[in-house]
Tab-separated table of C-alpha atoms in Angstrom:
chain	number	residue	atom	x	y	z
A	884	MET	CA	6.745	-6.744	-6.150
A	885	ALA	CA	8.363	-9.835	-7.705
A	886	ASP	CA	6.709	-12.172	-5.185
A	887	ASP	CA	3.220	-10.712	-5.654
A	888	PRO	CA	0.463	-12.894	-7.140
A	889	PRO	CA	-0.298	-12.270	-10.837
A	890	TRP	CA	-3.553	-10.391	-10.182
A	891	LEU	CA	-1.771	-7.960	-7.849
A	892	THR	CA	1.126	-7.449	-10.255
A	893	SER	CA	-1.320	-6.741	-13.072
A	894	ILE	CA	-3.372	-4.167	-11.177
A	895	SER	CA	-0.209	-2.535	-9.795
A	896	ILE	CA	1.157	-2.044	-13.309
A	897	TRP	CA	-2.165	-0.556	-14.369
A	898	ILE	CA	-2.122	1.809	-11.394
A	899	GLU	CA	1.402	2.955	-12.290
A	900	ARG	CA	0.349	3.674	-15.881
A	901	GLN	CA	-2.680	5.648	-14.764
A	902	ALA	CA	-0.546	7.544	-12.246
A	903	ARG	CA	1.982	8.557	-14.918
A	904	ASP	CA	-0.813	9.841	-17.120
A	905	TYR	CA	-2.357	11.725	-14.205
A	906	ALA	CA	1.036	13.132	-13.174
A	907	SER	CA	1.439	14.641	-16.643
A	908	LYS	CA	-1.722	16.654	-15.957
A	909	ALA	CA	-0.914	17.464	-12.311
A	910	ASN	CA	2.478	18.891	-13.244
A	911	ARG	CA	1.172	21.433	-15.727
A	912	PRO	CA	1.872	25.003	-14.518
A	913	ASP	CA	-1.714	26.094	-15.234
A	914	ALA	CA	-3.380	23.049	-13.657
A	915	ASP	CA	-6.434	23.749	-11.478
A	916	GLU	CA	-6.331	21.425	-8.487
A	917	GLN	CA	-10.098	21.166	-8.064
A	918	GLU	CA	-10.440	20.057	-11.685
A	919	LEU	CA	-7.539	17.682	-11.150
A	920	LEU	CA	-9.357	16.030	-8.245
A	921	GLU	CA	-12.397	15.445	-10.449
A	922	THR	CA	-10.108	13.818	-12.998
A	923	PHE	CA	-8.520	11.797	-10.200
A	924	GLU	CA	-11.948	10.456	-9.217
A	925	GLY	CA	-12.431	9.352	-12.804
A	926	TYR	CA	-9.158	7.409	-12.785
A	927	VAL	CA	-10.079	5.701	-9.521
A	928	ASP	CA	-13.604	4.863	-10.719
A	929	ASP	CA	-12.205	3.301	-13.900
A	930	LEU	CA	-9.847	1.129	-11.875
A	931	LEU	CA	-12.564	0.168	-9.392
A	932	GLY	CA	-14.751	-0.985	-12.269
A	933	GLU	CA	-12.095	-3.493	-13.315
A	934	PHE	CA	-10.718	-4.334	-9.860
A	935	ASP	CA	-11.955	-7.838	-9.039
A	936	PRO	CA	-9.387	-9.512	-6.777
A	937	PRO	CA	-9.755	-13.174	-5.823
A	938	ARG	CA	-11.434	-13.948	-2.544
A	939	ALA	CA	-8.599	-16.240	-1.472
A	940	ARG	CA	-6.919	-15.628	1.880
A	941	ARG	CA	-4.435	-12.756	1.794
A	942	ARG	CA	-1.709	-11.741	4.180
A	943	ALA	CA	-3.527	-9.942	6.975
A	944	GLY	CA	-0.512	-8.143	8.400
A	945	VAL	CA	0.398	-6.021	5.374
A	946	PRO	CA	-1.467	-3.591	3.101
A	947	VAL	CA	-2.602	-4.979	-0.239
A	948	PHE	CA	-0.451	-2.570	-2.269
A	949	ALA	CA	2.525	-2.580	0.105
A	950	GLY	CA	4.975	-2.528	-2.809
A	951	LEU	CA	3.595	0.715	-4.245
A	952	TYR	CA	3.546	2.339	-0.805
A	953	ARG	CA	7.140	1.330	-0.167
A	954	ILE	CA	8.331	2.956	-3.406
A	955	ALA	CA	6.402	6.154	-2.612
A	956	GLU	CA	8.037	6.587	0.815
A	957	LYS	CA	11.288	7.700	-0.812
A	958	PRO	CA	10.327	8.567	-4.370
A	959	PRO	CA	13.193	8.388	-6.858
A	960	ALA	CA	13.852	11.224	-9.256
A	961	ASP	CA	10.883	11.189	-11.593
A	962	GLU	CA	11.557	9.970	-15.101
A	963	GLN	CA	10.044	13.172	-16.501
A	964	GLY	CA	11.591	15.497	-13.945
A	965	TRP	CA	8.124	16.327	-12.639
A	966	ARG	CA	7.525	18.334	-9.477
A	967	VAL	CA	5.022	15.727	-8.265
A	968	PRO	CA	6.504	12.228	-8.701
A	969	SER	CA	4.146	9.749	-10.318
A	970	VAL	CA	4.979	7.113	-7.674
A	971	VAL	CA	3.359	9.275	-4.968
A	972	LEU	CA	0.195	9.625	-7.037
A	973	ALA	CA	0.287	5.882	-7.735
A	974	ALA	CA	0.345	5.227	-3.993
A	975	LEU	CA	-2.642	7.556	-3.497
A	976	ILE	CA	-4.608	5.790	-6.241
A	977	ALA	CA	-3.705	2.414	-4.732
A	978	ALA	CA	-4.871	3.554	-1.302
A	979	GLU	CA	-8.196	4.666	-2.789
A	980	LEU	CA	-8.645	1.248	-4.402
A	981	GLU	CA	-7.876	-0.441	-1.117
A	982	PHE	CA	-10.186	1.898	0.814
A	983	ARG	CA	-13.138	1.902	-1.582
A	984	GLY	CA	-12.700	-1.447	-3.302
A	985	PRO	CA	-14.285	-4.846	-2.664
A	986	LEU	CA	-11.486	-6.122	-0.444
A	987	ARG	CA	-12.493	-6.698	3.155
A	988	LEU	CA	-9.664	-5.251	5.231
A	989	THR	CA	-8.673	-6.511	8.649
A	990	ALA	CA	-8.323	-4.192	11.635
A	991	ARG	CA	-4.555	-4.334	11.184
A	992	GLN	CA	-4.818	-3.423	7.491
A	993	ASN	CA	-7.131	-0.507	8.298
A	994	LEU	CA	-4.533	0.887	10.682
A	995	LEU	CA	-1.694	0.405	8.195
A	996	LEU	CA	-3.739	2.001	5.423
A	997	ALA	CA	-4.433	4.999	7.676
A	998	THR	CA	-0.679	5.365	8.183
A	999	GLU	CA	-0.110	5.309	4.420
A	1000	TYR	CA	-2.770	7.955	3.863
A	1001	GLU	CA	-1.147	10.124	6.522
A	1002	ARG	CA	2.231	9.815	4.806
A	1003	ARG	CA	0.755	10.642	1.412
A	1004	GLY	CA	-0.953	13.687	2.890
A	1005	ALA	CA	2.363	15.030	4.164
A	1006	GLN	CA	4.024	14.424	0.789
A	1007	LEU	CA	1.222	16.017	-1.211
A	1008	ARG	CA	1.287	19.157	0.948
A	1009	GLU	CA	5.014	19.347	0.342
A	1010	PHE	CA	4.378	19.070	-3.407
A	1011	ARG	CA	1.842	21.929	-3.164
A	1012	LEU	CA	-1.266	19.840	-3.766
A	1013	PRO	CA	-3.249	20.779	-0.632
A	1014	ARG	CA	-6.619	19.509	-1.894
A	1015	HIS	CA	-5.111	16.094	-2.611
A	1016	ALA	CA	-3.482	16.201	0.813
A	1017	ALA	CA	-6.862	17.009	2.379
A	1018	LEU	CA	-8.361	13.936	0.702
A	1019	ALA	CA	-5.579	11.757	2.108
A	1020	TYR	CA	-5.927	13.175	5.619
A	1021	GLN	CA	-9.718	12.822	5.489
A	1022	ARG	CA	-9.338	9.109	4.738
A	1023	ALA	CA	-6.741	8.765	7.488
A	1024	VAL	CA	-9.069	10.355	10.047
A	1025	ALA	CA	-11.880	7.951	9.107
A	1026	LEU	CA	-9.629	4.892	9.357
A	1027	TYR	CA	-8.037	5.957	12.636
A	1028	ARG	CA	-11.517	6.421	14.095
A	1029	ILE	CA	-12.437	2.906	13.007
A	1030	ALA	CA	-9.286	1.725	14.776
A	1031	GLU	CA	-10.289	3.834	17.824
A	1032	ASP	CA	-6.956	5.655	17.792
A	1033	VAL	CA	-8.167	9.048	19.021
A	1034	ASP	CA	-4.741	10.704	19.200
A	1035	ALA	CA	-3.893	9.745	15.614
A	1036	ALA	CA	-7.334	10.862	14.410
A	1037	ASP	CA	-6.830	14.255	16.086
A	1038	ARG	CA	-3.334	14.548	14.647
A	1039	CYS	CA	-4.638	13.966	11.130
A	1040	GLY	CA	-7.654	16.169	11.800
A	1041	LEU	CA	-5.298	19.046	12.529
A	1042	GLN	CA	-3.345	18.383	9.328
A	1043	LEU	CA	-6.617	18.106	7.400
A	1044	ALA	CA	-7.671	21.553	8.618
A	1045	ARG	CA	-4.280	22.983	7.677
A	1046	ALA	CA	-4.423	21.436	4.210
A	1047	ARG	CA	-7.880	22.900	3.624
A	1048	THR	CA	-6.614	26.308	4.709
A	1049	SER	CA	-3.647	26.035	2.342
A	1050	ALA	CA	-6.074	25.363	-0.498
A	1051	LEU	CA	-7.906	28.650	0.112
A	1052	PRO	CA	-6.990	31.802	-1.816
A	1053	SER	CA	-5.539	34.703	0.121
A	1054	GLY	CA	-8.246	36.686	1.852
A	1055	ALA	CA	-10.257	37.199	5.013
A	1056	LEU	CA	-11.400	33.575	5.342
A	1057	ARG	CA	-7.878	32.236	5.105
A	1058	LEU	CA	-6.689	34.848	7.604
A	1059	VAL	CA	-9.384	33.772	10.092
A	1060	ARG	CA	-8.449	30.114	9.692
A	1061	ASP	CA	-4.744	30.904	10.116
A	1062	LEU	CA	-5.621	32.783	13.296
A	1063	SER	CA	-7.587	29.780	14.554
A	1064	ASP	CA	-4.563	27.577	13.910
A	1065	ALA	CA	-2.249	29.943	15.774
A	1066	LEU	CA	-4.586	30.314	18.763
A	1067	CYS	CA	-5.680	26.733	19.373
A	1068	GLY	CA	-4.704	24.493	16.458
A	1069	TYR	CA	-8.264	24.523	15.043
A	1070	GLY	CA	-9.493	23.237	18.397
A	1071	TYR	CA	-7.212	20.202	18.408
A	1072	ARG	CA	-4.685	21.892	20.718
A	1073	PRO	CA	-6.687	23.616	23.458
A	1074	PHE	CA	-3.681	23.970	25.760
A	1075	LEU	CA	-2.052	26.237	23.171
A	1076	LEU	CA	-4.662	28.794	24.188
A	1077	LEU	CA	-3.097	28.970	27.662
A	1078	PHE	CA	0.044	30.401	26.072
A	1079	TRP	CA	-2.034	33.229	24.610
A	1080	VAL	CA	-3.637	33.759	28.031
A	1081	ILE	CA	-0.159	34.392	29.442
A	1082	VAL	CA	0.553	36.776	26.557
A	1083	GLN	CA	-2.668	38.674	27.269
A	1084	LEU	CA	-1.825	38.949	30.976
A	1085	ALA	CA	1.618	40.291	30.123
A	1086	VAL	CA	0.206	42.846	27.670
A	1087	PHE	CA	-2.495	44.152	30.016
A	1088	THR	CA	-0.038	44.306	32.914
A	1089	ALA	CA	2.451	46.270	30.814
A	1090	ILE	CA	-0.247	48.706	29.683
A	1091	GLY	CA	-1.457	49.099	33.273
A	1092	ILE	CA	2.041	49.863	34.530
A	1093	GLY	CA	2.429	52.336	31.678
A	1094	ILE	CA	-0.742	54.134	32.816
A	1095	VAL	CA	-0.209	54.021	36.578
A	1096	GLY	CA	3.568	54.072	36.769
A	1097	THR	CA	6.094	51.732	38.312
A	1098	HIS	CA	5.410	52.964	41.863
A	1099	ALA	CA	2.260	50.767	41.932
A	1100	TYR	CA	3.791	47.792	40.163
A	1101	ALA	CA	2.583	45.177	42.678
A	1102	ASP	CA	-0.982	46.516	42.819
A	1103	THR	CA	-1.203	46.732	39.034
A	1104	LEU	CA	0.085	43.183	38.612
A	1105	TYR	CA	-2.427	41.897	41.166
A	1106	MET	CA	-5.347	43.703	39.532
A	1107	SER	CA	-4.320	42.517	36.080
A	1108	VAL	CA	-4.195	38.866	37.124
A	1109	THR	CA	-7.443	38.926	39.109
A	1110	SER	CA	-9.400	41.035	36.608
A	1111	PHE	CA	-8.664	38.526	33.878
A	1112	LEU	CA	-10.803	35.942	35.686
A	1113	ASN	CA	-13.092	38.123	37.813
A	1114	PRO	CA	-14.468	41.587	36.916
A	1115	ALA	CA	-12.996	44.371	39.034
A	1116	GLY	CA	-15.381	46.749	40.780
A	1117	LEU	CA	-15.014	50.526	40.768
A	1118	GLY	CA	-13.775	50.432	44.341
A	1119	ASP	CA	-11.045	47.954	43.379
A	1120	VAL	CA	-9.414	50.309	40.898
A	1121	GLN	CA	-9.785	53.599	42.781
A	1122	THR	CA	-6.262	53.388	44.173
A	1123	LEU	CA	-4.875	52.991	40.651
A	1124	GLY	CA	-6.798	55.868	39.109
A	1125	ARG	CA	-9.834	56.124	36.861
A	1126	ASP	CA	-7.706	55.740	33.740
A	1127	THR	CA	-7.404	52.014	34.473
A	1128	GLU	CA	-11.165	51.352	34.610
A	1129	ALA	CA	-11.546	50.865	30.860
A	1130	LEU	CA	-8.355	48.792	30.701
A	1131	PHE	CA	-9.467	46.257	33.296
A	1132	ALA	CA	-13.005	46.154	31.853
A	1133	ILE	CA	-11.573	45.214	28.447
A	1134	GLU	CA	-9.261	42.681	30.085
A	1135	THR	CA	-12.233	41.003	31.774
A	1136	TRP	CA	-13.945	40.548	28.416
A	1137	PHE	CA	-10.782	39.058	26.916
A	1138	GLY	CA	-10.424	36.760	29.907
A	1139	SER	CA	-14.038	35.583	29.832
A	1140	VAL	CA	-13.922	34.773	26.121
A	1141	SER	CA	-10.491	33.111	26.278
A	1142	MET	CA	-11.278	30.874	29.250
A	1143	SER	CA	-14.743	29.972	27.926
A	1144	VAL	CA	-13.243	28.861	24.618
A	1145	PHE	CA	-10.461	26.981	26.412
A	1146	PHE	CA	-12.816	24.972	28.615
A	1147	ALA	CA	-15.192	24.294	25.720
A	1148	LEU	CA	-12.339	22.888	23.628
A	1149	LEU	CA	-10.968	20.955	26.585
A	1150	VAL	CA	-14.320	19.293	27.305
A	1151	ARG	CA	-14.715	18.495	23.596
A	1152	LYS	CA	-11.304	16.837	23.590
A	1153	TRP	CA	-12.064	14.851	26.754
A	1154	PHE	CA	-15.342	13.533	25.352
A	1155	ARG	CA	-13.555	12.341	22.204
A	1156	MET	CA	-11.081	10.313	24.264
């Protein structure tokens, strides 16, 4: 940061001081992250109130606080031995100033800032600050959408959903969200659902063979595959025995729900492209 203009050096030093003070609170064992975020907003608001950069031309190809971001990429051992290095929090504060401040960013700077937010989100999740990570990913999604980078926006949207789930206490809601992640990546990975379709087919086929016996292996396999997409009639299952009627009826319901969700998510993804 030796080559930075005086105004940038001054605000960067102020950001670093605020980040060290905030890190002392964030690293307390009994710290509540939601309360921390409210404190974080206060730090950012204070800096925004004093942040009045000159309107002179700036380098359009680099972020405003590139020096702080560069240090945060590979944070050195913190001077206090803190779990969350202050340089990472300094980079997050700097990104908030750049995002919410009076500076008019170019398209290139928006894209670079989105990348920095994405990196901070990954670091903050690693440091067990999921709510802070969610804030970073939320900003990244917004900036990637401005840049019309749909794939990057979806990638950060998935990480945003995961960070929000990590912030939840253990319980039914978190279990449901974890299940959604495993089944289809919160809707961002619809093709993952096809893997679970194959698993369902394998399970229903195995149960059917267990009921009917291996002597009707081919017929059971055929009925299992076709019933998943098309309901089997009573005449279709007569050769396999009445014990399979309930099995293939249940399979049809699983198939209808699974494929309906898959196509709904697929269409949603296509329309976002």
